[in-house]
CSV table of C-alpha atoms in Angstrom, one decimal:
chain,number,residue,atom,x,y,z
A,1,UNK,CA,-1.6,14.1,20.5
A,2,UNK,CA,-4.7,15.4,18.8
A,3,UNK,CA,-7.0,12.7,17.4
A,4,UNK,CA,-7.4,14.1,13.9
A,5,UNK,CA,-6.0,12.0,11.1
A,6,UNK,CA,-6.0,12.7,7.3
A,7,UNK,CA,-5.9,10.3,4.3
A,8,UNK,CA,-4.7,11.0,0.8
A,9,UNK,CA,-4.0,9.1,-2.4
A,10,UNK,CA,-1.3,10.4,-4.8
A,11,UNK,CA,0.3,9.5,-8.1
A,12,UNK,CA,-1.2,6.9,-10.4
A,13,UNK,CA,-4.4,5.3,-9.2
A,14,UNK,CA,-4.4,1.6,-8.5
A,15,UNK,CA,-7.2,-0.9,-7.8
A,16,UNK,CA,-7.6,-1.4,-4.0
A,17,UNK,CA,-6.9,2.2,-3.1
A,18,UNK,CA,-10.6,2.6,-2.2
A,19,UNK,CA,-10.5,-0.5,-0.1
A,20,UNK,CA,-7.6,1.0,1.8
A,21,UNK,CA,-9.4,4.3,2.3
A,22,UNK,CA,-12.6,2.6,3.6
A,23,UNK,CA,-10.7,0.5,6.1
A,24,UNK,CA,-8.5,3.4,7.2
A,25,UNK,CA,-11.6,5.4,8.0
A,26,UNK,CA,-13.4,2.6,9.8
A,27,UNK,CA,-10.2,1.6,11.8
A,28,UNK,CA,-9.6,5.2,12.7
A,29,UNK,CA,-13.2,5.7,14.0
A,30,UNK,CA,-12.9,2.5,16.0
A,31,UNK,CA,-10.0,3.9,18.0
A,32,UNK,CA,-11.6,7.3,18.6
A,33,UNK,CA,-9.8,9.2,15.8
A,34,UNK,CA,-11.5,11.9,13.8
A,35,UNK,CA,-10.6,11.0,10.2
A,36,UNK,CA,-10.4,13.5,7.3
A,37,UNK,CA,-10.1,12.9,3.6
A,38,UNK,CA,-7.8,15.0,1.4
A,39,UNK,CA,-8.9,15.3,-2.2
A,40,UNK,CA,-6.5,15.3,-5.2
A,41,UNK,CA,-3.4,14.2,-3.4
A,42,UNK,CA,-0.8,16.6,-2.0
A,43,UNK,CA,-2.3,19.5,-4.0
A,44,UNK,CA,-5.4,19.1,-2.0
A,45,UNK,CA,-3.6,20.1,1.2
A,46,UNK,CA,-2.5,23.3,-0.4
A,47,UNK,CA,-5.9,24.1,-1.8
A,48,UNK,CA,-7.5,22.9,1.4
A,49,UNK,CA,-9.8,20.3,-0.3
A,50,UNK,CA,-10.2,18.5,3.0
A,51,UNK,CA,-13.4,17.2,4.6
A,52,UNK,CA,-14.5,15.0,7.5
A,53,UNK,CA,-14.6,11.4,6.3
A,54,UNK,CA,-17.9,10.9,8.0
A,55,UNK,CA,-19.5,13.2,5.4
A,56,UNK,CA,-18.3,11.0,2.6
A,57,UNK,CA,-19.7,7.5,1.6
A,58,UNK,CA,-16.6,5.7,2.7
A,59,UNK,CA,-18.5,2.5,3.3
A,60,UNK,CA,-19.6,2.2,-0.3
A,61,UNK,CA,-16.3,2.5,-2.2
A,62,UNK,CA,-14.3,-0.5,-1.1
A,63,UNK,CA,-15.2,-2.7,-4.1
A,64,UNK,CA,-14.5,0.0,-6.8
A,65,UNK,CA,-11.3,0.6,-8.7
A,66,UNK,CA,-9.5,3.9,-8.9
A,67,UNK,CA,-9.6,6.3,-6.0
A,68,UNK,CA,-12.8,8.0,-4.9
A,69,UNK,CA,-10.9,11.0,-3.4
A,70,UNK,CA,-8.9,11.7,-6.5
A,71,UNK,CA,-5.2,11.8,-7.3
A,72,UNK,CA,-2.8,14.2,-9.0
A,73,UNK,CA,0.9,14.4,-9.7
A,74,UNK,CA,2.0,17.6,-7.9
A,75,UNK,CA,5.7,18.2,-8.7
A,76,UNK,CA,5.6,21.5,-6.9
A,77,UNK,CA,5.5,19.6,-3.6
A,78,UNK,CA,9.3,19.1,-4.0
A,79,UNK,CA,9.7,22.8,-3.0
A,80,UNK,CA,10.3,23.3,0.7
A,81,UNK,CA,8.1,26.3,0.9
A,82,UNK,CA,5.2,24.2,-0.4
A,83,UNK,CA,5.9,21.5,2.2
A,84,UNK,CA,5.9,24.2,5.0
A,85,UNK,CA,2.6,25.5,3.8
A,86,UNK,CA,1.1,22.0,3.6
A,87,UNK,CA,2.2,21.3,7.2
A,88,UNK,CA,0.8,24.7,8.3
A,89,UNK,CA,-2.6,24.0,6.7
A,90,UNK,CA,-2.9,20.6,8.4
A,91,UNK,CA,-1.9,21.9,11.8
A,92,UNK,CA,-4.4,24.8,11.5
A,93,UNK,CA,-7.1,22.1,11.2
A,94,UNK,CA,-5.7,20.3,14.2
A,95,UNK,CA,-4.5,17.4,12.0
A,96,UNK,CA,-1.4,15.8,13.4
A,97,UNK,CA,-1.3,12.6,11.5
A,98,UNK,CA,-1.3,11.7,7.8
A,99,UNK,CA,-1.6,8.4,5.9
A,100,UNK,CA,-0.5,8.5,2.3
A,101,UNK,CA,-1.3,5.8,-0.4
A,102,UNK,CA,0.8,5.6,-3.5
A,103,UNK,CA,4.2,4.9,-5.0
A,104,UNK,CA,7.7,6.2,-4.6
A,105,UNK,CA,6.7,9.9,-5.3
A,106,UNK,CA,4.0,9.6,-2.7
A,107,UNK,CA,6.5,8.1,-0.2
A,108,UNK,CA,8.9,11.0,-0.8
A,109,UNK,CA,6.2,13.5,-0.2
A,110,UNK,CA,5.2,11.7,3.0
A,111,UNK,CA,8.7,11.7,4.3
A,112,UNK,CA,8.9,15.5,3.7
A,113,UNK,CA,5.7,15.9,5.8
A,114,UNK,CA,7.3,13.7,8.5
A,115,UNK,CA,10.2,16.1,8.6
A,116,UNK,CA,7.8,18.9,9.1
A,117,UNK,CA,6.4,17.4,12.2
A,118,UNK,CA,3.4,15.5,10.9
A,119,UNK,CA,3.0,11.8,11.9
A,120,UNK,CA,3.1,10.0,8.6
A,121,UNK,CA,2.5,6.3,7.6
A,122,UNK,CA,2.7,5.2,3.9
A,123,UNK,CA,0.8,2.4,2.2
A,124,UNK,CA,2.1,1.0,-1.2
A,125,UNK,CA,-0.6,1.8,-3.7
A,126,UNK,CA,0.8,1.2,-7.3
A,127,UNK,CA,0.2,-1.5,-10.0
A,128,UNK,CA,3.9,-1.5,-10.8
A,129,UNK,CA,5.1,-3.4,-7.7
A,130,UNK,CA,8.1,-1.1,-7.6
A,131,UNK,CA,8.4,-0.5,-3.9
A,132,UNK,CA,11.0,-2.3,-1.8
A,133,UNK,CA,10.2,-4.1,1.5
A,134,UNK,CA,6.9,-5.5,0.2
A,135,UNK,CA,6.3,-8.6,-1.9
A,136,UNK,CA,3.2,-7.0,-3.3
A,137,UNK,CA,1.8,-3.5,-3.6
A,138,UNK,CA,-1.9,-2.7,-3.6
A,139,UNK,CA,-3.2,-3.0,-7.1
A,140,UNK,CA,-0.5,-5.2,-8.6
A,141,UNK,CA,-2.6,-8.4,-8.4
A,142,UNK,CA,-5.6,-6.8,-10.2
A,143,UNK,CA,-3.4,-5.3,-12.9
A,144,UNK,CA,-1.7,-8.7,-13.4
A,145,UNK,CA,-5.0,-10.4,-13.8
A,146,UNK,CA,-6.1,-7.8,-16.4
A,147,UNK,CA,-3.0,-8.5,-18.4
A,148,UNK,CA,-3.4,-12.3,-18.1
A,149,UNK,CA,-7.0,-12.1,-19.3
A,150,UNK,CA,-6.0,-10.0,-22.3
A,151,UNK,CA,-3.1,-12.2,-23.3
A,152,UNK,CA,-5.2,-15.4,-22.9
A,153,UNK,CA,-7.7,-13.9,-25.4
A,154,UNK,CA,-4.9,-13.0,-27.8
A,155,UNK,CA,-3.5,-16.5,-27.6
A,156,UNK,CA,-6.9,-17.9,-28.8
A,157,UNK,CA,-6.8,-15.9,-32.0
A,158,UNK,CA,-3.0,-16.2,-32.5
A,159,UNK,CA,-3.3,-20.0,-32.4
A,160,UNK,CA,-6.1,-19.9,-35.0
A,161,UNK,CA,-4.0,-18.0,-37.5
A,162,UNK,CA,-0.4,-19.0,-36.6
A,163,UNK,CA,0.5,-15.5,-35.6
A,164,UNK,CA,3.0,-13.7,-33.4
A,165,UNK,CA,1.9,-11.0,-30.9
A,166,UNK,CA,4.1,-8.4,-29.2
A,167,UNK,CA,2.3,-7.3,-26.0
A,168,UNK,CA,3.6,-4.2,-24.1
A,169,UNK,CA,2.6,-4.0,-20.5
A,170,UNK,CA,2.9,-1.3,-17.8
A,171,UNK,CA,5.4,-1.4,-14.9
A,172,UNK,CA,7.3,1.8,-15.5
A,173,UNK,CA,10.9,0.7,-14.8
A,174,UNK,CA,10.0,-2.4,-12.8
A,175,UNK,CA,9.7,-5.7,-14.7
A,176,UNK,CA,7.3,-7.5,-12.3
A,177,UNK,CA,4.1,-7.1,-14.4
A,178,UNK,CA,5.8,-8.4,-17.5
A,179,UNK,CA,7.6,-11.2,-15.7
A,180,UNK,CA,4.7,-12.6,-13.8
A,181,UNK,CA,2.2,-12.2,-16.7
A,182,UNK,CA,4.6,-14.0,-19.0
A,183,UNK,CA,4.9,-16.8,-16.5
A,184,UNK,CA,1.2,-17.1,-16.1
A,185,UNK,CA,0.3,-17.0,-19.8
A,186,UNK,CA,3.2,-19.1,-21.1
A,187,UNK,CA,4.6,-16.2,-23.1
A,188,UNK,CA,7.5,-17.6,-25.2
A,189,UNK,CA,9.7,-14.5,-25.1
A,190,UNK,CA,10.2,-11.9,-22.4
A,191,UNK,CA,11.9,-8.5,-22.8
A,192,UNK,CA,12.6,-6.4,-19.7
A,193,UNK,CA,15.1,-3.9,-18.6
A,194,UNK,CA,17.4,-6.7,-17.5
A,195,UNK,CA,16.9,-8.7,-20.6
A,196,UNK,CA,16.8,-6.5,-23.6
A,197,UNK,CA,16.7,-8.2,-27.0
A,198,UNK,CA,17.2,-6.9,-30.5
A,199,UNK,CA,14.6,-7.5,-33.3
A,200,UNK,CA,17.1,-9.8,-34.9
A,201,UNK,CA,17.5,-11.9,-31.7
A,202,UNK,CA,13.7,-12.0,-31.2
A,203,UNK,CA,13.1,-13.0,-34.8
A,204,UNK,CA,15.4,-15.9,-34.6
A,205,UNK,CA,13.7,-17.0,-31.4
A,206,UNK,CA,10.3,-16.7,-33.0
A,207,UNK,CA,11.3,-18.8,-36.0
A,208,UNK,CA,12.7,-21.5,-33.7
A,209,UNK,CA,9.4,-21.7,-31.7
A,210,UNK,CA,7.4,-22.1,-34.9
A,211,UNK,CA,9.9,-24.8,-36.2
A,212,UNK,CA,9.1,-26.7,-33.0
A,213,UNK,CA,5.4,-26.8,-33.9
A,214,UNK,CA,4.1,-23.9,-31.8
A,215,UNK,CA,0.9,-22.5,-33.3
A,216,UNK,CA,1.6,-19.0,-32.0
A,217,UNK,CA,4.2,-16.9,-30.2
A,218,UNK,CA,3.6,-14.3,-27.6
A,219,UNK,CA,6.3,-11.7,-26.8
A,220,UNK,CA,5.8,-9.8,-23.6
A,221,UNK,CA,7.6,-6.5,-23.2
A,222,UNK,CA,7.7,-4.1,-20.3
A,223,UNK,CA,7.2,-0.4,-21.1
A,224,UNK,CA,9.9,2.1,-21.6
A,225,UNK,CA,12.1,-0.3,-23.6
A,226,UNK,CA,11.0,-0.2,-27.2
A,227,UNK,CA,11.5,3.2,-28.9
A,228,UNK,CA,8.6,2.4,-31.2
A,229,UNK,CA,6.3,-0.6,-30.8
A,230,UNK,CA,5.0,-0.4,-34.3
A,231,UNK,CA,8.4,-0.3,-35.9
A,232,UNK,CA,9.6,-3.2,-33.7
A,233,UNK,CA,6.6,-5.3,-34.8
A,234,UNK,CA,7.2,-4.5,-38.4
A,235,UNK,CA,10.8,-5.5,-38.2
A,236,UNK,CA,9.9,-8.9,-36.6
A,237,UNK,CA,7.4,-9.5,-39.4
A,238,UNK,CA,9.9,-8.5,-42.1
A,239,UNK,CA,12.6,-10.9,-40.7
A,240,UNK,CA,10.3,-13.9,-40.0
A,241,UNK,CA,7.7,-13.5,-42.8
A,242,UNK,CA,5.1,-14.4,-40.0
A,243,UNK,CA,2.2,-12.1,-39.5
A,244,UNK,CA,3.0,-10.1,-36.3
A,245,UNK,CA,0.7,-7.8,-34.4
A,246,UNK,CA,1.5,-5.4,-31.6
A,247,UNK,CA,-0.7,-4.4,-28.6
A,248,UNK,CA,-0.1,-1.8,-25.9
A,249,UNK,CA,-2.6,-2.7,-23.2
A,250,UNK,CA,-2.3,0.7,-21.6
A,251,UNK,CA,-4.5,2.2,-19.0
A,252,UNK,CA,-7.1,-0.6,-18.6
A,253,UNK,CA,-4.3,-2.2,-16.5
A,254,UNK,CA,-4.9,0.5,-13.9
A,255,UNK,CA,-8.7,0.2,-13.8
A,256,UNK,CA,-11.3,-2.4,-12.9
A,257,UNK,CA,-12.7,-3.8,-9.7
A,258,UNK,CA,-9.9,-4.8,-7.3
A,259,UNK,CA,-9.3,-8.5,-6.9
A,260,UNK,CA,-10.1,-10.2,-3.6
A,261,UNK,CA,-6.3,-10.3,-2.9
A,262,UNK,CA,-5.9,-6.6,-3.3
A,263,UNK,CA,-9.0,-5.8,-1.2
A,264,UNK,CA,-7.8,-8.0,1.7
A,265,UNK,CA,-4.2,-6.7,1.4
A,266,UNK,CA,-5.4,-3.1,1.5
A,267,UNK,CA,-7.6,-3.8,4.5
A,268,UNK,CA,-4.8,-5.5,6.5
A,269,UNK,CA,-2.3,-2.7,5.6
A,270,UNK,CA,-4.9,0.0,6.6
A,271,UNK,CA,-5.5,-1.6,10.0
A,272,UNK,CA,-1.7,-1.8,10.6
A,273,UNK,CA,-1.3,1.9,9.6
A,274,UNK,CA,-3.9,3.1,12.1
A,275,UNK,CA,-2.4,0.9,14.8
A,276,UNK,CA,1.0,2.5,14.3
A,277,UNK,CA,-0.6,6.0,14.3
A,278,UNK,CA,-2.3,5.2,17.5
A,279,UNK,CA,1.1,4.3,19.0
A,280,UNK,CA,2.5,7.7,17.9
A,281,UNK,CA,4.7,6.2,15.2
A,282,UNK,CA,5.8,8.2,12.2
A,283,UNK,CA,8.0,8.0,9.1
A,284,UNK,CA,7.1,4.4,8.4
A,285,UNK,CA,6.0,2.4,5.4
A,286,UNK,CA,3.7,-0.7,5.5
A,287,UNK,CA,4.7,-3.8,3.5
A,288,UNK,CA,3.9,-7.5,3.4
A,289,UNK,CA,6.8,-10.0,3.5
A,290,UNK,CA,6.3,-13.7,3.7
A,291,UNK,CA,2.6,-13.2,4.5
A,292,UNK,CA,3.2,-10.8,7.4
A,293,UNK,CA,2.2,-7.2,7.5
A,294,UNK,CA,5.2,-5.2,8.7
A,295,UNK,CA,6.6,-1.6,8.9
A,296,UNK,CA,10.0,-0.1,8.1
A,297,UNK,CA,11.5,3.3,7.9
A,298,UNK,CA,10.1,5.0,4.8
A,299,UNK,CA,13.6,6.1,3.6
A,300,UNK,CA,14.6,2.4,3.2
A,301,UNK,CA,11.8,1.3,0.8
A,302,UNK,CA,11.8,3.8,-2.1
A,303,UNK,CA,13.6,1.9,-4.8
A,304,UNK,CA,12.9,-0.3,-7.8
A,305,UNK,CA,12.3,-3.9,-7.0
A,306,UNK,CA,13.8,-5.4,-10.2
A,307,UNK,CA,16.8,-6.9,-8.2
A,308,UNK,CA,14.4,-9.5,-6.7
A,309,UNK,CA,13.4,-10.9,-10.1
A,310,UNK,CA,16.4,-10.5,-12.4
A,311,UNK,CA,17.5,-14.2,-12.0
A,312,UNK,CA,13.9,-15.3,-12.6
A,313,UNK,CA,13.7,-13.4,-15.9
A,314,UNK,CA,16.8,-15.2,-17.2
A,315,UNK,CA,15.6,-18.6,-16.0
A,316,UNK,CA,12.2,-18.1,-17.6
A,317,UNK,CA,13.6,-17.2,-21.0
A,318,UNK,CA,15.9,-20.2,-20.9
A,319,UNK,CA,13.1,-22.5,-20.1
A,320,UNK,CA,10.8,-21.1,-22.8
A,321,UNK,CA,13.3,-21.9,-25.5
A,322,UNK,CA,13.0,-25.6,-24.9
């Protein structure tokens, strides 16, 4: 086995990716590997945007958000001829191992490279927390804290004016960011893919909360549910006669300095990945379950995580109505 290993980030960026990159490089060097960095995700393999990691300031990036080596969505990678070319380009450079950091699309690409004879290990880098076989993904904690800070500020002004706020958060088709931020901020109403509510239902719940003496109501909604946030907000205000505002937090959830939790999680996962590569393992994804860093076949982990939290969503909404 050659001692050259490459690292890439793909898909949406997430806080902690840089921490993972930094520890992957340092861990690889400590075991005698020659680490390389691939820029702009899988497209960088095709365009040969690859350089030795030792020529890049990998030691100075761990505390920064985003990904210092860039990321792109590269749908062309689904084509087998592109996968063959990517494997060919890596092998020509003597690179036999690849570590990919990202979400389900990144995992699928990594699996295809595994089938092409490249040793592949995947790390879960996504704020959505939508990867199976891991309690947390790299970036989820930071994004969650960004939402909590924003909603806490909204609560202050909402309390002052007896207002209702509808807050739409990211998560794609996974409800974890909405669920956990609602729990942490005391959001009165939660709308997710497993708990869809009509404007009429929400309006009745809002009125009941104000009748109980609440000075404000926060409604947390995961993205890809409301056809139009502005129209939903207007309908709530029309039905309740209570001033209602809407906020789509958007991309700030993906940015910012990674939390201590995400930095440490990324470091632990990175060290485990290099350990597995050193053992000649391939086609595995790293996860954390019950506080332990573990690995499982990559094909088993690419699915939405909502099943783990469906019961909790229902329970939280029931509790909030009391």
